[in-house]
XYZ file of C-alpha atoms in Angstrom:
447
model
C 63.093 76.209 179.079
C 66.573 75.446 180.823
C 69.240 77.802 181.079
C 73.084 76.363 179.807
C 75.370 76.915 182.686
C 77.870 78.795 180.521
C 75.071 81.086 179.625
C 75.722 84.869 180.468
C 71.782 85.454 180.825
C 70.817 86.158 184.641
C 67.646 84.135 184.919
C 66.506 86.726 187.638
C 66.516 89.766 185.191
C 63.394 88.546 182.615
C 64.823 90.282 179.680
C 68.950 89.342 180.193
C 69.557 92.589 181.003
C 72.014 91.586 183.463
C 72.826 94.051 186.971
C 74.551 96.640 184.887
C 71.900 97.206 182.645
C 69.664 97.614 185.646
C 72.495 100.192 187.116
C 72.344 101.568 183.831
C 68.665 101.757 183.571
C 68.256 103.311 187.183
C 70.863 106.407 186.321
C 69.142 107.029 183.610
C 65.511 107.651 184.959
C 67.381 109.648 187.670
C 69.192 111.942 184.555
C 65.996 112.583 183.723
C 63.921 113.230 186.533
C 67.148 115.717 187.167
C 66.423 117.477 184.124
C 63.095 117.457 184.539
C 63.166 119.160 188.178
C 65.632 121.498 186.440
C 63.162 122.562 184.051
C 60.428 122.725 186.393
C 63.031 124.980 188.391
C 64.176 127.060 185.542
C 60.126 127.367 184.132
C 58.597 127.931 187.760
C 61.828 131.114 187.520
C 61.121 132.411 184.260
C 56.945 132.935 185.511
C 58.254 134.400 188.645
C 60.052 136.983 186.985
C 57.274 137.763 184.839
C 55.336 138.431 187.731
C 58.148 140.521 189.156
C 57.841 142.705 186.157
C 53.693 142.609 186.001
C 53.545 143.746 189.552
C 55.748 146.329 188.632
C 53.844 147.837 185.748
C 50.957 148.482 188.310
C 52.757 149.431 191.570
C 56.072 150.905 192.260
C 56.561 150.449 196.092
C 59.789 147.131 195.589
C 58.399 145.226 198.465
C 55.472 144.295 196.582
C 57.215 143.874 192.905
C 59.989 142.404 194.555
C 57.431 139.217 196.767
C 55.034 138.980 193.903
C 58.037 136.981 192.069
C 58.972 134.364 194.325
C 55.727 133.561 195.762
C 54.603 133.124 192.131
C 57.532 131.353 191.662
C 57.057 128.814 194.532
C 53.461 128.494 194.010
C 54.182 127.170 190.281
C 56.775 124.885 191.905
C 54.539 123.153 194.336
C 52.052 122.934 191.782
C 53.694 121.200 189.020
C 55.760 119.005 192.019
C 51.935 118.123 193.263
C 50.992 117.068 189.730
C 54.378 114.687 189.043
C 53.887 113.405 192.506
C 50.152 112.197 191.784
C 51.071 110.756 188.539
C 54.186 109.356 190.310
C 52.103 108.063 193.342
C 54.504 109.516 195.388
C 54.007 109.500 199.276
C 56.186 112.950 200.447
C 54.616 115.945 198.368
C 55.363 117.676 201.679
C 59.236 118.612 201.209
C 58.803 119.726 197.518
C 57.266 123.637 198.388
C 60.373 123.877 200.749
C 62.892 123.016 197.868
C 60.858 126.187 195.744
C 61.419 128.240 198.746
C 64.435 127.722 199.317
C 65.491 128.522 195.905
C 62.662 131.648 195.721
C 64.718 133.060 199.231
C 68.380 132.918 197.598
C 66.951 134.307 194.136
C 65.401 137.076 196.514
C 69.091 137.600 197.977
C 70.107 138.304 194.768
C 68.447 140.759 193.586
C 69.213 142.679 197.036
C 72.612 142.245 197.245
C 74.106 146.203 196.355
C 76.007 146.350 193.645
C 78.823 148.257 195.431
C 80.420 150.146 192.730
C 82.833 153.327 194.263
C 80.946 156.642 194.093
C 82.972 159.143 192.268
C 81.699 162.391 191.308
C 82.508 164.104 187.645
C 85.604 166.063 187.499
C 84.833 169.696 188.090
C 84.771 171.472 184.434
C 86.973 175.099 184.065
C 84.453 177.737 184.889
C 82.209 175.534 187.218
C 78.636 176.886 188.217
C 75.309 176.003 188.421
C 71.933 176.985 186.771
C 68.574 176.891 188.546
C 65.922 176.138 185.995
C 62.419 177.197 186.249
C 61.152 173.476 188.168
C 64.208 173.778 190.590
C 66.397 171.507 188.924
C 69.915 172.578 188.664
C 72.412 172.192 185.721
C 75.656 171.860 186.528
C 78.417 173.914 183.475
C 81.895 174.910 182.615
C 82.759 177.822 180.473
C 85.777 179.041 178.958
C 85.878 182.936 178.469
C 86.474 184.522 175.345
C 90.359 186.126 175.576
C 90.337 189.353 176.729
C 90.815 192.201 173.742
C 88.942 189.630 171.328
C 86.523 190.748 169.342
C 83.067 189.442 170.605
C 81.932 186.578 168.587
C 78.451 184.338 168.849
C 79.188 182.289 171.869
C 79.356 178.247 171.719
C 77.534 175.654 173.537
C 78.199 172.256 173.894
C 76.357 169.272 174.121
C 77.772 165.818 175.472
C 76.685 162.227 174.562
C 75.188 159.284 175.877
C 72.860 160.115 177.013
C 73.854 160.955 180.233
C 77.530 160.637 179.562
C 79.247 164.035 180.172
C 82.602 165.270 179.880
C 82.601 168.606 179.952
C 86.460 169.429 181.269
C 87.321 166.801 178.315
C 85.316 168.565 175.675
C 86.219 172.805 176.437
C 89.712 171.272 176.077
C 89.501 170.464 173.203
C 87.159 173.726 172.047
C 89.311 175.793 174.087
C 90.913 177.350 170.782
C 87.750 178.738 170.078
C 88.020 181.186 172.832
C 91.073 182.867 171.266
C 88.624 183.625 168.295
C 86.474 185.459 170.617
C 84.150 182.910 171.882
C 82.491 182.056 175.489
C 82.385 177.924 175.571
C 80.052 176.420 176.988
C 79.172 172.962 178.107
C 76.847 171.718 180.472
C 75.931 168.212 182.146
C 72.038 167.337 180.630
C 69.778 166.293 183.412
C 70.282 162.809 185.263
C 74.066 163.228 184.621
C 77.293 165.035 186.367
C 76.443 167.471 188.802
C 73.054 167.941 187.470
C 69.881 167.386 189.391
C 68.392 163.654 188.688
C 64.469 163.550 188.370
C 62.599 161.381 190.968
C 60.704 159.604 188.031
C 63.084 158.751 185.168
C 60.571 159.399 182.654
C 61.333 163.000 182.293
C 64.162 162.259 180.298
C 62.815 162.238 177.492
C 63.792 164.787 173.941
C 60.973 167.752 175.052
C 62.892 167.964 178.050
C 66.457 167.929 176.932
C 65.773 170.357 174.036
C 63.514 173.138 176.391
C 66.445 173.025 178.885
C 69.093 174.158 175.983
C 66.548 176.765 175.311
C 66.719 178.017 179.227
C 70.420 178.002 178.487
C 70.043 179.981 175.615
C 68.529 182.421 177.804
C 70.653 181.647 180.648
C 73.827 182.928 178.939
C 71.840 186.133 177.629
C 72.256 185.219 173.852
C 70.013 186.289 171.076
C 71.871 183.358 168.903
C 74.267 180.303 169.820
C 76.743 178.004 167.871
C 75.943 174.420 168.941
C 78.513 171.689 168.760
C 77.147 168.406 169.706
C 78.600 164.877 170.219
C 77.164 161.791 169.284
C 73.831 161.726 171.257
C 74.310 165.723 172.009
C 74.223 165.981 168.029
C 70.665 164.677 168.182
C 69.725 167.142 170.795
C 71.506 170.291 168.871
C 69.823 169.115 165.547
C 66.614 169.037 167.129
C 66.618 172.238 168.443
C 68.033 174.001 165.591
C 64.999 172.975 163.901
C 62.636 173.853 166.491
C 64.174 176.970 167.216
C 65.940 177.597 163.867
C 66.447 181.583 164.061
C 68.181 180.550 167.444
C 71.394 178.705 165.746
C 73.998 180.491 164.171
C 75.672 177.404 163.087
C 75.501 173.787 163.741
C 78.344 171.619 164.494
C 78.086 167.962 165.198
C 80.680 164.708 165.399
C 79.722 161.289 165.603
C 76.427 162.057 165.515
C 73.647 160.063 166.907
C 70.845 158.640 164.022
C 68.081 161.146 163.465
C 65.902 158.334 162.689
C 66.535 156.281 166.276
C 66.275 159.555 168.590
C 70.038 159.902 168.808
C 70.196 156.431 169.823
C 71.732 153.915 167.296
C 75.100 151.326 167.381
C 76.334 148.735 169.212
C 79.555 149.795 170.859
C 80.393 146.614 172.227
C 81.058 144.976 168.308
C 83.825 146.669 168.078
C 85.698 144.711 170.997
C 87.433 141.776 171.084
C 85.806 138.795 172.971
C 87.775 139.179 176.426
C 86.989 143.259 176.459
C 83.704 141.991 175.649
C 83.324 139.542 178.576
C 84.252 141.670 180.706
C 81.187 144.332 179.736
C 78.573 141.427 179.860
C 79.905 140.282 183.641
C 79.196 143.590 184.652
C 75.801 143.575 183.339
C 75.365 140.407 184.584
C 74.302 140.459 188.486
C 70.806 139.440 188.889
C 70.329 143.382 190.822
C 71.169 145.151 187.017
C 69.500 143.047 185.162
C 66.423 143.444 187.489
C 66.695 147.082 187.550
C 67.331 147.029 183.572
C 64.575 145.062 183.106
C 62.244 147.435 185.534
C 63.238 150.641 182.944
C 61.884 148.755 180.449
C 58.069 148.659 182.294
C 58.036 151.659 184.875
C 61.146 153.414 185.395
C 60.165 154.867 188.077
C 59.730 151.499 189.870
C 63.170 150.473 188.546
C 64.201 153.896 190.388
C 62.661 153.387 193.656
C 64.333 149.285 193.251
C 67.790 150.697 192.808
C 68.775 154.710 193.276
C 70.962 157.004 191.074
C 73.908 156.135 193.110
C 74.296 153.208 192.918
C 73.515 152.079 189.083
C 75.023 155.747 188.144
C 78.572 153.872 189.810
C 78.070 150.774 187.690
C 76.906 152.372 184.328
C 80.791 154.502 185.276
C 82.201 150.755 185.128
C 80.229 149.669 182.281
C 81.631 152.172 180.128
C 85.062 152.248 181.030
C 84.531 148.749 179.922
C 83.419 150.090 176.908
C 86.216 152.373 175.769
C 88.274 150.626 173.469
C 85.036 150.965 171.151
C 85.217 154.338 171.382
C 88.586 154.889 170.127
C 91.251 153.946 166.898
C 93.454 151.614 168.619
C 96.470 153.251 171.262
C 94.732 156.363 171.211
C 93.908 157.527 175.267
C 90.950 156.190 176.629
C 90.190 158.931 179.767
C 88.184 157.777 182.709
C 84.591 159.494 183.101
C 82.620 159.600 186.000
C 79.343 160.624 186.983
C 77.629 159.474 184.449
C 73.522 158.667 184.452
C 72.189 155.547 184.335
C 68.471 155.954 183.794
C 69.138 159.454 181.920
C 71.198 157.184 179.609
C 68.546 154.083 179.655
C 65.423 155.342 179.959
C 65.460 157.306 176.272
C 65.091 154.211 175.175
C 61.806 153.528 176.178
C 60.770 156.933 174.834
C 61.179 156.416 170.745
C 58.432 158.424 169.050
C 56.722 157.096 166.006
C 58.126 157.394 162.549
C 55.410 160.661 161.607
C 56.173 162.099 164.856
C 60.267 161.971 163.959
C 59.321 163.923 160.271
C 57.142 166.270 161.902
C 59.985 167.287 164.233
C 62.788 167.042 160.985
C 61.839 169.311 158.867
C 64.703 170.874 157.108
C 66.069 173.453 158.334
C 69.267 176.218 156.236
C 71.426 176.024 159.517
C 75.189 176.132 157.992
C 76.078 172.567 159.638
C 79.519 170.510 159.694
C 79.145 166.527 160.351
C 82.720 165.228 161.493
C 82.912 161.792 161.180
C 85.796 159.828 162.687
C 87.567 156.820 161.068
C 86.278 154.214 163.673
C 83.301 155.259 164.490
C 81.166 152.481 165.295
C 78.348 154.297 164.402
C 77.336 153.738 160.920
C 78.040 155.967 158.157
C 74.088 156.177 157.421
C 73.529 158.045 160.775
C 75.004 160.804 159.543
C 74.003 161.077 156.032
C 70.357 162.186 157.494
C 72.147 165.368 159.192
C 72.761 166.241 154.808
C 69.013 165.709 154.401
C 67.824 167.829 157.351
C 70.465 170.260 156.913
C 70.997 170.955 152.662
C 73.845 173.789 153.689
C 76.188 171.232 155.444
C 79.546 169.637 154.442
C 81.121 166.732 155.564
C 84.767 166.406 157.604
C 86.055 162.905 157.401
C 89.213 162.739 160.278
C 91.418 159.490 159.365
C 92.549 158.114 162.695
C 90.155 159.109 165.094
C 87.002 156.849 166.831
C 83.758 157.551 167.897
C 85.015 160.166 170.084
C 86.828 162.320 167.890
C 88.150 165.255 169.823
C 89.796 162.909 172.123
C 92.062 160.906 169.537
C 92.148 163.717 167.214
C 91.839 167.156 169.054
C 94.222 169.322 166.730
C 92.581 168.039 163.633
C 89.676 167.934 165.183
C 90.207 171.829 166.255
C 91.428 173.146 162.993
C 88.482 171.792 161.403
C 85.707 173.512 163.979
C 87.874 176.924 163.724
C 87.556 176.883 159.695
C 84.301 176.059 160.030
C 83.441 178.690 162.460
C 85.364 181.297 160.326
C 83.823 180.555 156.984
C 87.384 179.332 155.427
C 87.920 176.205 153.896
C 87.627 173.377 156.552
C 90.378 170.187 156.046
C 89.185 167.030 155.084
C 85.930 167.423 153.613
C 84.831 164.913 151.617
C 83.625 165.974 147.746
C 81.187 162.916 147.875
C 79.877 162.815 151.803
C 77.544 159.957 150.805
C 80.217 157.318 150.163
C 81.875 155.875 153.009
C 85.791 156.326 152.355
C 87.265 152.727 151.652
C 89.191 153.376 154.876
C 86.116 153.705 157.230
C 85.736 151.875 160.194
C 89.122 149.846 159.149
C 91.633 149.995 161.833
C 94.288 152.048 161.355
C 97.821 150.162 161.325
């Protein structure tokens, strides 16, 4: 068959395709040998941090964990390279295990580069001392003295959140009052968090451990009974003990607290920001090192703890929550600053939820009088407190109308008046008739 002159067909391309369409043709097998290396890349990755974490479960010394994922890595690289090569007939196999280990060196980099947050210790409490507990581990407190010429009253102790998130200066300011009524304050920074000693395994921190520590305190301070008002998380703890050691508690007071039925735990924080606040939480999470060292307190914390010390993820998880803050908070109330906070003491719980018999055993109800203060934006959910009614039948509910999460910061007068009635067995302000319906106005933000 002839060609016509005038026809556009290139009688050297056998189909008509024309140069472009070979051009065209040629990009697109190298698009897609592109995306297939990529997925060979991001696949021979994914297995190499598997291994990471595998060799982890069984050994905690990093050099191993830490080689077991690239070489894995770079072995599943050359592998699948070899196979594409033979069904490629490709002649240079040879370069591909270099590309893999290249890649497997600057992954390796990585996860070693320090995270180098600033160090800053907690702020140093009214009061500040030290107890030595029975194992050697020191807790660090604050205490405000009952006034002079008071009549001696049951003293108060005080349990922070988190976990591992103490403010003890923050909270026996706003408690001070109490001390005019004729009561010693207490607070104290739990293990793995402020001045207190951090374990060399991280899996101490678990709820036995918290709650026989408030019991040395108990003792520590030479009381027969204690008032216990704890905060989110710190709820949890003084709930739990008042049941466990129920002719220890005088009375129960506890704001935002943490869900009974999730070990304190409970809430995502971060919904409540807006999407640059929460950016800016997620790129500080984001560094290959903390989500390695994350990941690691998820299998052995303790090899996640010999990866990266207290120092140094105790400087970011500072950062992280600053970050945080607004969620804490009814908007332009003060967001303060904390330091010294625990990273595994605040992680590590997680790992350490007990079974859903276990939780009942240790929830038994208990006739400690008990106020739940709940705080307008909260972003806990108004179920984790309705538990605290079931466990505790003699407590009442204080709802306080613009304050967050952390109620005795945006509210500390209300917040005040409420703990003193309480305390004195007068009418507290804003208790709610019906506890079990969320006000219409909770968790709206206040104008």
């Amino acid at each position: 068959m002839q060609t016509h002159p005038d026809s556009p067909v290139d009688p050297a391309e056998p189909n008509g395709g024309g140069p472009g369409a070979h051009r065209r043709s040629r990009a697109l097998r190298r698009a897609v040998a592109a995306v297939l290396r990529l997925s060979v890349a991001f696949g021979a990755t994914l297995v190499g941090v598997a291994a990471t974490l595998a060799t982890a479960a069984v050994t905690t010394v990093p050099a191993l964990f830490l080689a077991a994922g690239p070489l894995t890595g770079v072995l599943v690289w050359w592998w699948v390279r070899r196979l594409v090569d033979r069904r490629r007939g490709s002649g240079r196999p040879g370069a591909r295990p270099l590309v893999g280990a290249s890649a497997a060196i600057v992954a390796l980099a990585a996860v070693l580069i320090p995270l180098g947050d600033p160090v800053r210790p907690a702020p140093a409490p009214p009061g500040a001392g030290g107890w030595t507990m029975p194992d050697g581990a020191r807790l660090a407190y604050g205490v405000v003295r009952a006034r002079p010429g008071s009549a001696p009253r049951t003293p108060v102790v005080v349990l922070h959140g988190g976990p591992g998130v103490p403010d003890l200066a923050g909270q026996l300011a706003a408690l001070r009052p109490l001390s005019d009524d004729g009561h010693d304050v207490w607070a104290y920074a739990q293990r793995g968090s402020g001045g207190s000693s951090r374990l060399a395994d991280p899996a101490g921190y678990t709820v036995d451990q918290a709650v026989g520590d408030l019991e040395q305190v108990r003792q520590r301070i030479g009381a027969d009974q204690v008032i216990l008002v704890g905060h989110s998380y710190g709820a949890f703890l003084a709930a739990t003990y008042a049941v466990r050691f129920r002719h220890r508690v005088a009375r129960l007071v506890v704001s935002s607290p943490g869900d009974l039925d999730q070990d304190g735990l409970g809430g995502a924080p971060q919904s409540r920001l807006d999407d640059a606040a929460r950016r800016r939480v997620y790129a500080l999470l984001a560094p290959p090192r903390a989500l390695l060292a994350y990941a690691l307190t998820k299998v052995d914390p303790a090899a996640a703890h010999a990866f990266a010390g207290d120092r140094e993820l105790d400087a970011r998880q500072d950062r992280v929550y600053a970050a945080l803050q607004p969620a804490m908070h009814c908007p332009g109330r003060a967001a303060p600053r904390l330091h010294g906070l625990g990273f595994y003491a605040n992680h590590v719980p997680e790992n350490m939820r007990r079974s859903p018999a276990q939780r009942a055993r240790d929830l038994r109800m208990s006739a400690v009088p008990t106020l739940v203060v709940k705080g307008q934006c909260d972003y806990l959910t108004w179920e984790s407190a309705l538990r605290y009614l079931d466990v505790f039948p003699n407590a009442q509910l204080c709802y306080l109308l613009g304050a967050g999460h952390d109620v005795y910061v945006d509210e500390p007068a209300r917040y005040q008046n409420a703990v003193r009635a309480f305390l004195r067995d007068t009418p507290v302000p804003g208790l709610l008739a019906q506890p079990r319906l969320a006000p219409a106005t909770y968790q709206r933000l206040p104008r």
